[in-house]
Coordinates of C-alpha atoms in Angstrom, one line a residue:
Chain A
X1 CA -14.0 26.4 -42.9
X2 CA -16.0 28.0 -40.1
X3 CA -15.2 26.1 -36.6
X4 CA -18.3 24.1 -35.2
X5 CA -17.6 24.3 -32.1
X6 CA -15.6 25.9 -29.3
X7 CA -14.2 23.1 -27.7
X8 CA -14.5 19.8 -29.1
X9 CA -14.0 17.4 -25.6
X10 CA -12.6 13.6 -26.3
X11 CA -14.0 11.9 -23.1
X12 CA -16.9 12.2 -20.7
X13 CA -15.0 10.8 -17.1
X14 CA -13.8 13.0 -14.6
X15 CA -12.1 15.5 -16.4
X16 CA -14.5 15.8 -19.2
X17 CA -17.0 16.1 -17.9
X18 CA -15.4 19.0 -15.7
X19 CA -13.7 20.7 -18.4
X20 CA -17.3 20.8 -20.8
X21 CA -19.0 22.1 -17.6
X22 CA -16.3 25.1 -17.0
X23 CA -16.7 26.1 -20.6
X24 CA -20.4 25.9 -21.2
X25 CA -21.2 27.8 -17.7
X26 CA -18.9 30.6 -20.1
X27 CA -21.1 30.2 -23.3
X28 CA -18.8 28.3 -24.9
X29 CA -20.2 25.7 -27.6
X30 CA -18.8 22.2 -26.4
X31 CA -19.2 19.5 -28.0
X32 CA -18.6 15.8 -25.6
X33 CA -17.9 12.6 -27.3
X34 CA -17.5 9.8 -25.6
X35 CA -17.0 5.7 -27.0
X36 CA -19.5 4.3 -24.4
X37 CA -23.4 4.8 -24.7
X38 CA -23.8 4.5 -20.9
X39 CA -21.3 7.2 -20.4
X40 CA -21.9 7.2 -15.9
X41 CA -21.8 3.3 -16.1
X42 CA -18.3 2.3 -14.8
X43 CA -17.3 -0.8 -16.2
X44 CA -13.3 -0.2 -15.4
X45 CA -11.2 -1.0 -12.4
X46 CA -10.9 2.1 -10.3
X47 CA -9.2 1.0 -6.4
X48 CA -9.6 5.5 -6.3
X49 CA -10.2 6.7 -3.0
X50 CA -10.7 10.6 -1.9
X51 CA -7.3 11.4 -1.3
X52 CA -7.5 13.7 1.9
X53 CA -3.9 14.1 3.0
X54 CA -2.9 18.3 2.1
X55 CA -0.8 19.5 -0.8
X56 CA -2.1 16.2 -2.7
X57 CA -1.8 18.0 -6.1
X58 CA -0.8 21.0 -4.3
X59 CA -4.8 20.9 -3.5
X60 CA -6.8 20.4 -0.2
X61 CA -9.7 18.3 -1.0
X62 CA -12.3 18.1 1.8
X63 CA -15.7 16.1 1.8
X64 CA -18.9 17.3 3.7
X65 CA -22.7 16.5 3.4
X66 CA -22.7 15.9 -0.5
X67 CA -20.3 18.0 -1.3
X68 CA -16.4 17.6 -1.9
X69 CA -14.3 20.7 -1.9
X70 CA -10.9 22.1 -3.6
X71 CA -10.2 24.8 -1.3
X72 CA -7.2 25.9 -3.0
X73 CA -8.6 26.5 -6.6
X74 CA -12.0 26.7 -4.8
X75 CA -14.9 25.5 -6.3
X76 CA -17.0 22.1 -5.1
X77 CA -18.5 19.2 -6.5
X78 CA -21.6 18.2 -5.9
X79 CA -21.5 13.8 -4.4
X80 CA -24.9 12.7 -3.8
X81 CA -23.5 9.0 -3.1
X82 CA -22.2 7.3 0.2
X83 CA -18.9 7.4 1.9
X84 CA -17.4 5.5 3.7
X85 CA -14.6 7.4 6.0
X86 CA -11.5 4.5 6.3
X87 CA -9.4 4.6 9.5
X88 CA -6.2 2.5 9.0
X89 CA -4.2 1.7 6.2
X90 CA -2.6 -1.7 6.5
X91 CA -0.1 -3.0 4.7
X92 CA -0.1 -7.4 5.5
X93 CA 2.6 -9.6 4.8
X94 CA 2.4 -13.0 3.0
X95 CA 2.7 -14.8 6.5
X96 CA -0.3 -12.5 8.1
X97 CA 2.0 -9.6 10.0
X98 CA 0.3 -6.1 9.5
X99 CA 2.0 -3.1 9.7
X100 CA -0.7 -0.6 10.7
X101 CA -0.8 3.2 9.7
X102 CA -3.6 4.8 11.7
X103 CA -5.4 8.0 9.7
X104 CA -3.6 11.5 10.3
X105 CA -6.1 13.8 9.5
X106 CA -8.6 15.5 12.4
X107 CA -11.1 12.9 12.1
X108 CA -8.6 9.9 12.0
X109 CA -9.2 9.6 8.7
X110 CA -6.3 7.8 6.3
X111 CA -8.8 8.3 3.1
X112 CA -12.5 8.4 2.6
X113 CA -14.3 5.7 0.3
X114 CA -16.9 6.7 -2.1
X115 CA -18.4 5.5 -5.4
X116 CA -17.1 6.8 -8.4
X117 CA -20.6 5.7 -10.7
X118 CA -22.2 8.5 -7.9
X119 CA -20.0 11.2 -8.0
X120 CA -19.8 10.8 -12.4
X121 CA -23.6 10.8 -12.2
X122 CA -23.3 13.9 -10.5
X123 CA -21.6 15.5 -13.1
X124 CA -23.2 14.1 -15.7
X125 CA -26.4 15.6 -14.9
X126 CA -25.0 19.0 -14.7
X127 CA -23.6 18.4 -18.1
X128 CA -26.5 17.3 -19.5
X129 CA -28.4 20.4 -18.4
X130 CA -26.4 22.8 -19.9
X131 CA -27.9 23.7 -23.7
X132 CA -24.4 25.0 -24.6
X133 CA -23.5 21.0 -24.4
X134 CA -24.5 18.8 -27.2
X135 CA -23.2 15.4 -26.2
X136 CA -22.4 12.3 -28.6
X137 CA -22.0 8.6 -27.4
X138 CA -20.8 5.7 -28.7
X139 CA -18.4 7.3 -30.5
X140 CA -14.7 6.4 -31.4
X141 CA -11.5 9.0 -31.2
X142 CA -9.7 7.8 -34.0
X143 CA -7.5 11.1 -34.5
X144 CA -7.2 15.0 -33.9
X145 CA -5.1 16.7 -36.1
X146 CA -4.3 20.4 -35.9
X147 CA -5.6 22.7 -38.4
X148 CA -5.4 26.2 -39.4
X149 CA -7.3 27.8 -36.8
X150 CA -8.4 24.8 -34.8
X151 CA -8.5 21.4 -34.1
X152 CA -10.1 18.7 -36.5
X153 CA -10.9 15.8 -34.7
X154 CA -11.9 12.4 -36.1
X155 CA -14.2 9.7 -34.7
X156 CA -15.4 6.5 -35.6
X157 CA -18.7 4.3 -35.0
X158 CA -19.2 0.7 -36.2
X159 CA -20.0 1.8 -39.6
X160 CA -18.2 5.1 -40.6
X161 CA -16.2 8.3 -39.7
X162 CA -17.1 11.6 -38.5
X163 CA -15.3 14.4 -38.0
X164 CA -15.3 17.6 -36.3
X165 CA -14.0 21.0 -36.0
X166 CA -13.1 22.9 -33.2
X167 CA -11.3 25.6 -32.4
X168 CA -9.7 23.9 -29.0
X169 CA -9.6 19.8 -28.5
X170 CA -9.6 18.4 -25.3
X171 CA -7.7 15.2 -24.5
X172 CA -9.7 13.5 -21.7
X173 CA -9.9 10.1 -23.2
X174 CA -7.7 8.8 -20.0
X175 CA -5.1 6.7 -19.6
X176 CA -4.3 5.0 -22.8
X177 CA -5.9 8.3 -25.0
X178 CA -5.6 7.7 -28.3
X179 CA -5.6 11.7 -29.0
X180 CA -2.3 11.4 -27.4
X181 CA -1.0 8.6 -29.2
X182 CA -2.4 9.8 -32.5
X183 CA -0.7 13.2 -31.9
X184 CA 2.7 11.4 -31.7
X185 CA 3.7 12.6 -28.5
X186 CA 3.6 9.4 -26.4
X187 CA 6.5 8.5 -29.4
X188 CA 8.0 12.4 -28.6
X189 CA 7.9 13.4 -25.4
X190 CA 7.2 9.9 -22.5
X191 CA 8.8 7.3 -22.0
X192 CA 7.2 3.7 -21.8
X193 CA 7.9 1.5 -18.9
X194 CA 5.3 -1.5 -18.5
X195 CA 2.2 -2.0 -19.6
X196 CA -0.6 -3.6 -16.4
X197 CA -3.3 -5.7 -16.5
X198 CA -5.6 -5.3 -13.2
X199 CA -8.8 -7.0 -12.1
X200 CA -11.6 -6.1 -9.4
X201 CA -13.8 -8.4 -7.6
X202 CA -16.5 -6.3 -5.6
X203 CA -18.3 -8.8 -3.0
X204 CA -20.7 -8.9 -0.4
X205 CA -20.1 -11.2 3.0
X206 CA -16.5 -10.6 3.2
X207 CA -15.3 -11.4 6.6
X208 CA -12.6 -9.0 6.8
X209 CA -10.9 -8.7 10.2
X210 CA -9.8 -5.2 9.1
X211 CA -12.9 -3.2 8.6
X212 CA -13.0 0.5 7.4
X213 CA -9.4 0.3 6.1
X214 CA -7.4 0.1 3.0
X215 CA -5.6 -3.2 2.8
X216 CA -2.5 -3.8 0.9
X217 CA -1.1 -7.0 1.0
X218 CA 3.0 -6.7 0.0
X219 CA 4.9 -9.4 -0.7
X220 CA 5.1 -12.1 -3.5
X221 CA 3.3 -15.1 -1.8
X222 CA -0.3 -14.1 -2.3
X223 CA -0.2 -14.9 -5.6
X224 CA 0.8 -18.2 -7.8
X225 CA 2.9 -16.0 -10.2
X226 CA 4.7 -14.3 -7.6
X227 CA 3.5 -10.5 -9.4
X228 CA 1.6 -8.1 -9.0
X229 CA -0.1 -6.3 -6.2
X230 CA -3.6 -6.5 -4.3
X231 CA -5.6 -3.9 -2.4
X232 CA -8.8 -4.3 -1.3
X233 CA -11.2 -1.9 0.8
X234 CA -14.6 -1.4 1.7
X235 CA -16.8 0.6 -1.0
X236 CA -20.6 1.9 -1.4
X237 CA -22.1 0.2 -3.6
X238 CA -25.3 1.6 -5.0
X239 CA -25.4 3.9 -1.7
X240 CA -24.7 1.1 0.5
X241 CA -22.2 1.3 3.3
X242 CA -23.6 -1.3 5.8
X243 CA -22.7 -3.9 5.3
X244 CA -20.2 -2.9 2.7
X245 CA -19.5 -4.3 -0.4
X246 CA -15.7 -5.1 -0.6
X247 CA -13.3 -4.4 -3.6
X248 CA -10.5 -6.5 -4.3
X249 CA -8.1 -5.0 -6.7
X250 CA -5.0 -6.9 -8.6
X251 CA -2.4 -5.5 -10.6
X252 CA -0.1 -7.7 -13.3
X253 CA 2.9 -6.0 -15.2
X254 CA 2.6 -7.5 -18.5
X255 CA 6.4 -9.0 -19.3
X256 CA 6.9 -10.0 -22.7
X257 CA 9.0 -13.0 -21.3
X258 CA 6.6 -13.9 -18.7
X259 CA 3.4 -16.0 -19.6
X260 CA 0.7 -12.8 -19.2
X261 CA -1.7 -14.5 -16.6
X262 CA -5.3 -14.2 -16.5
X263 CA -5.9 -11.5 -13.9
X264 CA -9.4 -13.1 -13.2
X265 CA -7.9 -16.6 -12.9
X266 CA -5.2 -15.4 -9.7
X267 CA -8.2 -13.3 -8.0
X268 CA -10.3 -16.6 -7.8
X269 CA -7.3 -18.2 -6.7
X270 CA -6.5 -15.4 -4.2
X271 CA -10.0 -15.9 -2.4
X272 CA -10.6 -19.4 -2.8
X273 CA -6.8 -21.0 -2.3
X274 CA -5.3 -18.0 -0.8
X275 CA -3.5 -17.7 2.5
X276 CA -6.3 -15.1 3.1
X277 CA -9.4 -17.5 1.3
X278 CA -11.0 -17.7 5.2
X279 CA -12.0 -14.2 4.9
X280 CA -13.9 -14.8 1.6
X281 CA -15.5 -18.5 2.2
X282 CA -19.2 -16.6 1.9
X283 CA -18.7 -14.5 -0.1
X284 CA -20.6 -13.4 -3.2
X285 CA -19.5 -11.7 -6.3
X286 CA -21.4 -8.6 -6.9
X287 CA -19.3 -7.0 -10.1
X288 CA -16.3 -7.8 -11.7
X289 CA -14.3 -4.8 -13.5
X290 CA -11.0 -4.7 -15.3
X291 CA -8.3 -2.5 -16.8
X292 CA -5.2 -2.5 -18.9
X293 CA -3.0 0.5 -18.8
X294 CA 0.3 1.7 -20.4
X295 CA 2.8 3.2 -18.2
X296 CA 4.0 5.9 -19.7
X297 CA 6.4 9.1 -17.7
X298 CA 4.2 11.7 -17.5
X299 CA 3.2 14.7 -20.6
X300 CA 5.2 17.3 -18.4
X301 CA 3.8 20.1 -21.2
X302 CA -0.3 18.8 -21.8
X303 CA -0.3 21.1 -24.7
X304 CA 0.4 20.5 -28.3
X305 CA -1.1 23.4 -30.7
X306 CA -4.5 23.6 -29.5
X307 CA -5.2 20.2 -27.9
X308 CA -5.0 20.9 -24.5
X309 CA -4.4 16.8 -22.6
X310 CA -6.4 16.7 -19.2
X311 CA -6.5 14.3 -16.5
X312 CA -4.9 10.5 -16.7
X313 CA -4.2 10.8 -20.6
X314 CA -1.2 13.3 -19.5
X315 CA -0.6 11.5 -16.3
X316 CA 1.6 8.8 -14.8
X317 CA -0.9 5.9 -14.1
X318 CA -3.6 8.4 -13.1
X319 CA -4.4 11.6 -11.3
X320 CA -6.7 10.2 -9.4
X321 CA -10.5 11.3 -9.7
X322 CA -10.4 14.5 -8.2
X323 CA -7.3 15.5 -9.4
X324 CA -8.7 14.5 -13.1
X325 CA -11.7 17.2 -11.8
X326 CA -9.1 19.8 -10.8
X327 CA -7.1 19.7 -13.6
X328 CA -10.1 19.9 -15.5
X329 CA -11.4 22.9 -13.9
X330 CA -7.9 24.6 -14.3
X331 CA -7.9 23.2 -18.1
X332 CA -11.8 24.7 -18.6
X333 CA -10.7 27.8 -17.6
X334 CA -7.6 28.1 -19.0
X335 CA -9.7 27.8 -22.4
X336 CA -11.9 29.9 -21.5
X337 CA -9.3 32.5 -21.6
X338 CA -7.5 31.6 -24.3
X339 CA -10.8 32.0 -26.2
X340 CA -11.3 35.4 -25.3
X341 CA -8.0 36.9 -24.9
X342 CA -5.5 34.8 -27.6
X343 CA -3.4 33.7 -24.6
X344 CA -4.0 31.4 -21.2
X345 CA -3.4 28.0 -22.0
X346 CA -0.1 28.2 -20.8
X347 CA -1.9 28.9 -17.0
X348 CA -3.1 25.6 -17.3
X349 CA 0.2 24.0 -18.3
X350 CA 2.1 25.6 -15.6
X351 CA 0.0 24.6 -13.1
X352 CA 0.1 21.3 -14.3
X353 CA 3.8 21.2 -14.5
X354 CA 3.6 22.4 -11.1
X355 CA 1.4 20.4 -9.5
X356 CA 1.1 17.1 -10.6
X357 CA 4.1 15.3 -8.2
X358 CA 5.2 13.0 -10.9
X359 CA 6.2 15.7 -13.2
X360 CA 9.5 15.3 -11.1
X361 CA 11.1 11.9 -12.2
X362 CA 12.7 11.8 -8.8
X363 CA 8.7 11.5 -7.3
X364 CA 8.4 8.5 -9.9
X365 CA 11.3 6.9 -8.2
X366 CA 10.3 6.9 -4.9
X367 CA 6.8 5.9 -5.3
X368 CA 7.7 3.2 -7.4
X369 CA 10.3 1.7 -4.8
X370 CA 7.3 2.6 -2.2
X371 CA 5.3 0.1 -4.6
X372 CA 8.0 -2.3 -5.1
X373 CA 8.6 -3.4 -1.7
X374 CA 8.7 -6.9 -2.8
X375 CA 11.9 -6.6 -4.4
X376 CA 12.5 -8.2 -0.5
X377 CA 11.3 -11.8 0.5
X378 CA 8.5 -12.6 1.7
X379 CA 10.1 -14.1 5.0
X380 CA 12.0 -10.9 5.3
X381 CA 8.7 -8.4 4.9
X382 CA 7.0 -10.8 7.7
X383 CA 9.8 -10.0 10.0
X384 CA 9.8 -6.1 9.5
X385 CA 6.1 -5.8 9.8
X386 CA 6.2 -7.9 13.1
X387 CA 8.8 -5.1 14.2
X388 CA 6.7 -2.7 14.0
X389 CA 3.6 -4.1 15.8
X390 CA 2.6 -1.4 18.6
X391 CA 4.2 1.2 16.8
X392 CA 1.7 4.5 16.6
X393 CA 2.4 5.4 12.5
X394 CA 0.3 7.8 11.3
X395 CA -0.3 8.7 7.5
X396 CA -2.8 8.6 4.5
X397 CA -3.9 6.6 1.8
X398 CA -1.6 8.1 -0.8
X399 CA 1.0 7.0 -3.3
X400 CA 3.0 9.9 -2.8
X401 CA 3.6 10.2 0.8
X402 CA 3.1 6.4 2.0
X403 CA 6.3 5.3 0.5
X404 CA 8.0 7.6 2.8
X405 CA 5.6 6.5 5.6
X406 CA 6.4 3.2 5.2
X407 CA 10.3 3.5 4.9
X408 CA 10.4 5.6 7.8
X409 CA 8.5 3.0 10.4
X410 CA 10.9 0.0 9.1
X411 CA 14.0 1.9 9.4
X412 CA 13.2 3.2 12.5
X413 CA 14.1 -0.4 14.0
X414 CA 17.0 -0.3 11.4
X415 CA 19.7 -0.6 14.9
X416 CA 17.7 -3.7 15.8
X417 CA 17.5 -5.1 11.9
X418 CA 21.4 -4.4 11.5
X419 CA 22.1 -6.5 14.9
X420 CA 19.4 -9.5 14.0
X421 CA 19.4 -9.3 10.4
X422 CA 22.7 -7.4 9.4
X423 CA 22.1 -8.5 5.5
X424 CA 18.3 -7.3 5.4
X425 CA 19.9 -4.3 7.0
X426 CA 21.9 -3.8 4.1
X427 CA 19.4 -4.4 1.6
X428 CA 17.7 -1.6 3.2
X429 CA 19.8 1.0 3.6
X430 CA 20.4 1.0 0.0
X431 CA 16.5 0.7 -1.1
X432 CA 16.9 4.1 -2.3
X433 CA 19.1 2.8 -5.1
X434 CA 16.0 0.4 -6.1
X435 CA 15.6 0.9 -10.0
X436 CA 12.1 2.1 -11.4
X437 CA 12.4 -1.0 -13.5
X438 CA 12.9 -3.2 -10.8
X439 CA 10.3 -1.9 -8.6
X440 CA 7.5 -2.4 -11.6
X441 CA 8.7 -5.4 -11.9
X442 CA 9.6 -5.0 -15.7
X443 CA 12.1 -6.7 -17.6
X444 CA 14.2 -3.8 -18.8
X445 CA 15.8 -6.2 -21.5
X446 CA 13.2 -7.1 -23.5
X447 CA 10.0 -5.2 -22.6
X448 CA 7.9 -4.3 -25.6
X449 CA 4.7 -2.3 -25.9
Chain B
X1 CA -10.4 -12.7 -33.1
X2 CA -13.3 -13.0 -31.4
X3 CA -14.5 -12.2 -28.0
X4 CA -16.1 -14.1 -25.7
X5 CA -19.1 -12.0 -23.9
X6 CA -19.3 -13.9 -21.5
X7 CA -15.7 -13.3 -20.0
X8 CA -15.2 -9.7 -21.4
X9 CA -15.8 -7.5 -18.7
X10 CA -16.3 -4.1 -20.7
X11 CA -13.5 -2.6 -19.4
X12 CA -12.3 -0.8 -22.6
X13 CA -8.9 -2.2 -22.4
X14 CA -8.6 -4.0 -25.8
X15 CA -10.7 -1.1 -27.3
X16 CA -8.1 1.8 -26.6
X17 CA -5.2 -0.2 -27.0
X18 CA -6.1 -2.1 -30.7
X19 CA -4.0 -0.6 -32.9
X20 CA -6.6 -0.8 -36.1
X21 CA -9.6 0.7 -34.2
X22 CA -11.2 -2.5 -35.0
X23 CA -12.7 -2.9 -31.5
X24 CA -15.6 -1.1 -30.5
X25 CA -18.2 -1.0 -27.4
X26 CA -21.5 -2.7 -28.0
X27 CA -23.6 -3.2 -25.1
X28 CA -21.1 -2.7 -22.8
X29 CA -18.8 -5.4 -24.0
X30 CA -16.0 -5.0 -26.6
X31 CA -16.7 -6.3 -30.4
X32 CA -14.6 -6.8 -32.7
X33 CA -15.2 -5.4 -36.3
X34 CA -13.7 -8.9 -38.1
X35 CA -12.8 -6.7 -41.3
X36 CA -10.8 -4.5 -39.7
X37 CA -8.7 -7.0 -37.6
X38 CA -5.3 -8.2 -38.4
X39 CA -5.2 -10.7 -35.9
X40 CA -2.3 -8.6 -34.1
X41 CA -3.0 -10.2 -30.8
X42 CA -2.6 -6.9 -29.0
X43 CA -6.4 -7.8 -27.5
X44 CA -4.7 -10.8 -26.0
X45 CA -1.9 -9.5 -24.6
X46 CA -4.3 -6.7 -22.9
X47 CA -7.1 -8.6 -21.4
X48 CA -6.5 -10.6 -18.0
X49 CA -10.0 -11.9 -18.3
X50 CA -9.1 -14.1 -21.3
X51 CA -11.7 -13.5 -23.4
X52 CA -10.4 -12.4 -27.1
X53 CA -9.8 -15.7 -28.9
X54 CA -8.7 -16.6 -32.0
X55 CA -11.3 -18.2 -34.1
X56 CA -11.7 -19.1 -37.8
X57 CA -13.6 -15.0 -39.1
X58 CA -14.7 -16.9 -42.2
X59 CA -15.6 -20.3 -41.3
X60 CA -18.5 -20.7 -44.4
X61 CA -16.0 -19.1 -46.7
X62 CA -13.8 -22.0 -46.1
X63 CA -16.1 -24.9 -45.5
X64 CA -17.2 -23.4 -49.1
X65 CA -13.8 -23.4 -50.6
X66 CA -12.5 -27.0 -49.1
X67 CA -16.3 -28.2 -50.8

């Protein structure tokens, strides 16, 4: 049977969108599917910033009037929405100490803000415009199956099954992608660890005394169930920056010996009962989102036959946006090749391999104990930020490079921890030994998917 | 299981993670195709919003059959 198409492309985010663009530009016949009918409407969590610290991704990703920039595989995408550049990143304790990393980059910057529903609009159109694009929503991924000579890929709506053919499948159905799961290699080649549930309240009237800065707050005692983890930062919201509409983000591991809370249920506790509920007494709910993901170890080789996995279905939590754009420009063109030559998917594997920092299970390690500060008290994490109040720490917004940021400004007063506090001292020096488990807060014993 | 529309989100969660494909967008919101659910509880377990239940699917089936 003749193939339909060139590419058939499970997913319309980030990297779908990205990776249809690539190959159409190229005359390639793609065909998009996606399970939503509003396919820019973001109705998931998403805390994403622009991550602007270097060698993110082994990328430099720069943002200038409407336009962010990959100078390392070079090529720009077009953002016709607001930013909002953010200054500090600060991390506050349970009892109300900050520790304060001020931005590193030229500008000051620790990471710039900016609305994903924009920048996916942006894309969108461009996609739509191309004729070599047909697009399909509201459409399932039920399976993809390779075939002689292709891909056959099946999809579902409420009343029956389609399928199609073609001669490459694209995995962009994010983080819990059924094209991976239906494949088998979340069975063959990851390994599970926890699965999350996360919640987002985006308000107006926030009185936040830290404005134009991410905000984590570490420790156990923001929350009733002592899990989890909040963020919260100032966003656009439909191209407004001022005054901005905050997010509030929170995280749950899902234990199967815990009682799963409702995510919703601790947020509204969080801002109305909180230790921090002064800074949200007038404030108004503008959106809520959600999310539940499965943590898997990264697909360290995205390809199996010709389904080529792009973006947070081959990732560790997620890529972030623009790195779900860059590896779907890399995949795009890697196809491309392939298409014409027989060989060049591999390209796009190695570079993934390459780049993508939790490809290295050591990289998993030390962001997760990075995340998992709380494996100390509370009292102890108030006394360590207070330490380092007045100390000039510079950094960036990013999961792979804060950890370090962090352990290095709280073991810089590690003489003065050992004399006060010589058992936190202890505790600290051996944080490296801090298990992944631990740190995601998952019962190793008996977690379950 | 049902869900509740009113706390569902739209998030997709519950719709990725259902193990029978019996979850579905419509209008933004998940819906659950009741002859395709095997009242796993997966939904449950995924959503932090609390808003798959479990309710009686064929409640007119069985007022018919206790009649």
């Amino acid at each position: 049977m003749a193939n339909q198409y060139d590419i058939v492309v499970v997913g319309a985010g980030p990297a779908g969108l990205m990776v249809s663009q690539i190959a159409a530009k190229k005359g390639l016949k793609v065909l998009l599917v996606d399970q939503k009918k509003d396919i820019p409407k973001i109705l998931r969590s998403c805390c994403c910033n622009l991550i602007i610290e270097p060698g993110t991704h082994k990328e430099v990703v720069t943002y200038s009037s409407g336009e962010i920039r990959f100078q390392n595989n070079n090529f720009v995408v077009p953002y016709a929405g607001s930013v909002i550049p953010l200054k500090n990143s600060f991390k506050v304790s349970p009892g109300g100490q900050a520790l304060t990393i001020k931005g590193k980059s030229p500008e000051g910057n620790v990471a710039i803000s900016y609305e994903k529903e924009a920048l996916v609009n942006g894309l969108f159109s461009i996609v739509q415009k191309n004729k070599n694009i047909e697009i399909l929503c509201g459409l399932q991924a039920v399976k993809a199956e390779n075939v002689k000579g292709g891909v056959k890929v099946t999809f579902r709506d409420r009343e029956k099954n389609f399928t199609f053919e073609g001669k490459v499948a694209v995995a962009a159905d994010g983080v819990n992608s059924k094209v991976v799961e239906t494949l088998g290699l979340n069975e063959k080649r990851r390994k599970f660890f926890a699965r999350f549930r996360v919640c987002s309240f985006h308000m107006e009237n926030v009185d936040c005394p830290y404005p134009d800065s991410w905000i984590t707050f570490v420790g156990t005692g923001h929350t009733r169930t002592k899990r989890g983890q909040l963020y919260m930062c100032p966003k656009p919201h439909e191209g407004i920056t001022d005054p901005p509409v905050y997010e509030l983000t929170l995280g749950v591991p899902v234990a199967a010996t815990v009682e799963a809370v409702s995510t919703r249920d601790e947020l509204d506790y969080f801002t109305t009962k909180g230790r921090f509920s002064g800074w949200f007494k007038n404030m108004k709910i503008v959106d809520v989102r959600a999310a539940t993901l499965n943590f898997y170890t990264p697909l360290i080789n995205p390809i199996e036959g010709n389904v080529v996995v792009v973006g947070d279905s081959a990732a560790f939590i997620e890529t972030y946006v623009q790195g779900a754009m860059m590896y779907g420009f890399q995949a795009g063109n890697a196809i491309v090749k392939y298409l014409s030559t027989g060989s060049g998917l591999e390209d796009y594997a190695d570079a993934w391999k390459e780049s993508f920092e939790y490809n290295d299970p050591e990289e998993i390690k030390r962001a997760s104990q990075g995340f998992g500060l709380h494996v100390l008290k509370d009292h102890d994490i108030d006394y360590l930020f207070g330490l380092t109040r007045g100390d000039d720490i510079r950094g960036y917004v990013n999961e792979f490079s804060d950890p370090i940021t962090t352990r290095t400004a709280l073991l810089s007063h590690l003489d003065q921890i050992k004399k006060e506090r010589p058992e936190l001292g202890a505790v600290l020096e051996k944080f490296s030994q801090v298990s992944v488990d631990d740190a995601l807060q998952v019962d190793s014993r008996k977690k379950k998917h | 299981m049902q869900i509740d529309i009113d706390k569902c989100v739209g998030c997709g969660g519950c719709v990725n993670l259902c193990p029978q494909i019996a979850i579905h967008f419509f209008d933004n919101k998940a819906c659950i195709d009741q002859f395709r659910c095997t009242e796993c509880r997966t939904c449950v377990i995924a959503c932090g919003m609390g808003a798959p239940n479990v309710s009686c699917r064929f409640p007119q089936a069985i007022i018919f059959t206790e009649a």
